Amino acid sequence: MDIELNKFSNEFELSPTLAANEAVLRFKAQGKSIIHMGFGQAPFPVPDRIKNALCDHAHNNKYLQALGLEELRNTILHYYKALVSIDPDKYQVIIAPGSKLVLYGLQMAVKGDLLMPVPSWVSYAPQARMIGTEVIKVPTNLNDAGYHIDASQLKETIISAREKGLNPTKIILNYPSNPTGLTIGDNELKEIAEICIEENIFIISDEIYGLVSFDGEYRSILKYAPDNTVISSGLSKHLSLGGWRFGFGIIPKSINGLTDMMQNIASETWSCVPSPVQYAVIEAYKGNEDIERYIKDCCDIHCFINQYIAKGLSDLGVICPLPQGGFYNYPNFLPYKDKLSNIDIKTSQQLSKYLLEEYGLVSLAGTAFGADPQILTLRLSGCDYNGEKVLNAYRSGKDLNEQFIIDHAPNIKEAICIFERFIANLSR
Ligand SMILES: Cc1ncc(COP(=O)(O)O)c(C=O)c1O
């Protein structure tokens, strides 16, 4: 049957992360071994308390209100009161099937074009285009001290976009960041907040990795722009519950009409997040000691494994700042530009494809995150290990050291060996 598709759909391919996952399944079906650094899936098992709570609430078969279960929304507000000192009376929470839909709903609700720091997570730009808005790229700097957005450069970007007839009204910030594993320091968040307030820019603060922060500090720009910021988060990262599809937004009551608009979007699309999940998730935000311990243990493991990868790459001469949170590295192969060019690798996509085809290592090219093709960056996620075994080993008192990686996360060791071989072959 021939049908006319909406124009925007031609621009979309399968999300690059899902496409990488499909390449892995194809390789595995052919019996080839793969090191999977393409898909950022937190690998740990569901905490018992939350699993049991889900079973206990399996009988809840009724729709819930579109904003979400009131007890859960209040519990989340109080958890965030402790984390970022918000005044619970000044905010409202909306529950959504994953924070991806919170981000999409917010982009849809707020008119105007999106300011997007580059590199940024794969879905922000496609979401902006799906609702017919423009993406205005904001430059960043990456180094061991973090992910930097220069406030004066941000202001210049806003002004020059306006001069070009664009209408920048919103920015998405993500820290710790996917793809870089780096975070934005408090001083810089404050400066960015000041510019956003001055220029009337709405801030979407994607804090999905906020509880996977290696120094244990929870950062939020909401502290510095309490009336301009919506926090978006969920359970996919720090509680390894991506498949539960649970996210939420914390919305200031002072932004007129925004909660109502989000409620309308929810009621006309997803209706509500499954009731048993909402009841179970209350346990995740009560501050239970076992859950907080789980979050800390998983964070320690993410920190060790991803910093191990960064050190391995830095030792090989690749530019790779030490990650500060999440489970990613974003190495830049610029020092090998000439040698790569000798084997016809001139873009990050070519580099990623070469590593997959020659070494069975799956990565994502920097282009997926908005980087120019000639910038030789890759996103490597450090999750290719059995989370249950690794967590048990760590909890049984095993030290996090090289031997731990060899014994419990051999694919991570193998990834570094692959890069060693790759760089050695390049230098031949
Ligand atoms: C930066 C970032 N934001 C948002 C999401 C969406 O997460 P979810 O929809 O599972 O809450 C992800 C998931 O990979 C992410 O990496």
PDB file of C-alpha atoms and ligand atoms in Angstrom, residues 40 97-101 103 121 124 174 178 206 208-209 233-234 236-237 242 245-247 328, ligand 1:
ATOM      1  CA  GLY A  40      23.996   2.223  27.853  1.00  0.00           C
ATOM      2  CA  PRO A  97       6.533   6.167  31.166  1.00  0.00           C
ATOM      3  CA  GLY A  98      10.254   7.037  31.148  1.00  0.00           C
ATOM      4  CA  SER A  99      11.926  10.419  31.371  1.00  0.00           C
ATOM      5  CA  LYS A 100      12.216  10.366  27.570  1.00  0.00           C
ATOM      6  CA  LEU A 101       8.518  11.229  27.452  1.00  0.00           C
ATOM      7  CA  LEU A 103      11.555  15.489  27.867  1.00  0.00           C
ATOM      8  CA  TRP A 121      22.102  12.712  24.271  1.00  0.00           C
ATOM      9  CA  TYR A 124      16.923  15.675  22.165  1.00  0.00           C
ATOM     10  CA  ASN A 174      22.386  16.919  31.231  1.00  0.00           C
ATOM     11  CA  ASN A 178      25.549  10.963  28.315  1.00  0.00           C
ATOM     12  CA  ASP A 206      17.980  16.163  32.599  1.00  0.00           C
ATOM     13  CA  ILE A 208      18.715  11.022  34.939  1.00  0.00           C
ATOM     14  CA  TYR A 209      22.351  10.284  35.994  1.00  0.00           C
ATOM     15  CA  SER A 233      14.639  12.077  36.001  1.00  0.00           C
ATOM     16  CA  GLY A 234      13.624   8.479  36.604  1.00  0.00           C
ATOM     17  CA  SER A 236      16.529   3.776  34.530  1.00  0.00           C
ATOM     18  CA  LYS A 237      20.083   4.546  35.587  1.00  0.00           C
ATOM     19  CA  GLY A 242      15.107   1.078  32.283  1.00  0.00           C
ATOM     20  CA  ARG A 245       9.627   2.763  31.942  1.00  0.00           C
ATOM     21  CA  PHE A 246       9.369   5.108  34.854  1.00  0.00           C
ATOM     22  CA  GLY A 247      10.246   8.787  34.768  1.00  0.00           C
ATOM     23  CA  TYR A 328      30.213   6.401  29.647  1.00  0.00           C
TER      24      TYR A 328
HETATM   25  C1  LIG B   1      20.755  11.529  28.963  1.00  0.00           C
HETATM   26  C2  LIG B   1      19.534  10.684  28.983  1.00  0.00           C
HETATM   27  N1  LIG B   1      18.362  11.275  29.211  1.00  0.00           N
HETATM   28  C3  LIG B   1      17.214  10.578  29.221  1.00  0.00           C
HETATM   29  C4  LIG B   1      17.221   9.219  28.997  1.00  0.00           C
HETATM   30  C5  LIG B   1      15.893   8.508  28.990  1.00  0.00           C
HETATM   31  O1  LIG B   1      15.785   7.582  29.981  1.00  0.00           O
HETATM   32  P1  LIG B   1      14.379   6.917  30.379  1.00  0.00           P
HETATM   33  O2  LIG B   1      13.381   7.267  29.333  1.00  0.00           O
HETATM   34  O3  LIG B   1      14.661   5.475  30.454  1.00  0.00           O
HETATM   35  O4  LIG B   1      14.014   7.545  31.703  1.00  0.00           O
HETATM   36  C6  LIG B   1      18.427   8.551  28.770  1.00  0.00           C
HETATM   37  C7  LIG B   1      18.442   7.105  28.488  1.00  0.00           C
HETATM   38  O5  LIG B   1      19.355   6.542  27.948  1.00  0.00           O
HETATM   39  C8  LIG B   1      19.621   9.308  28.775  1.00  0.00           C
HETATM   40  O6  LIG B   1      20.801   8.721  28.579  1.00  0.00           O
END
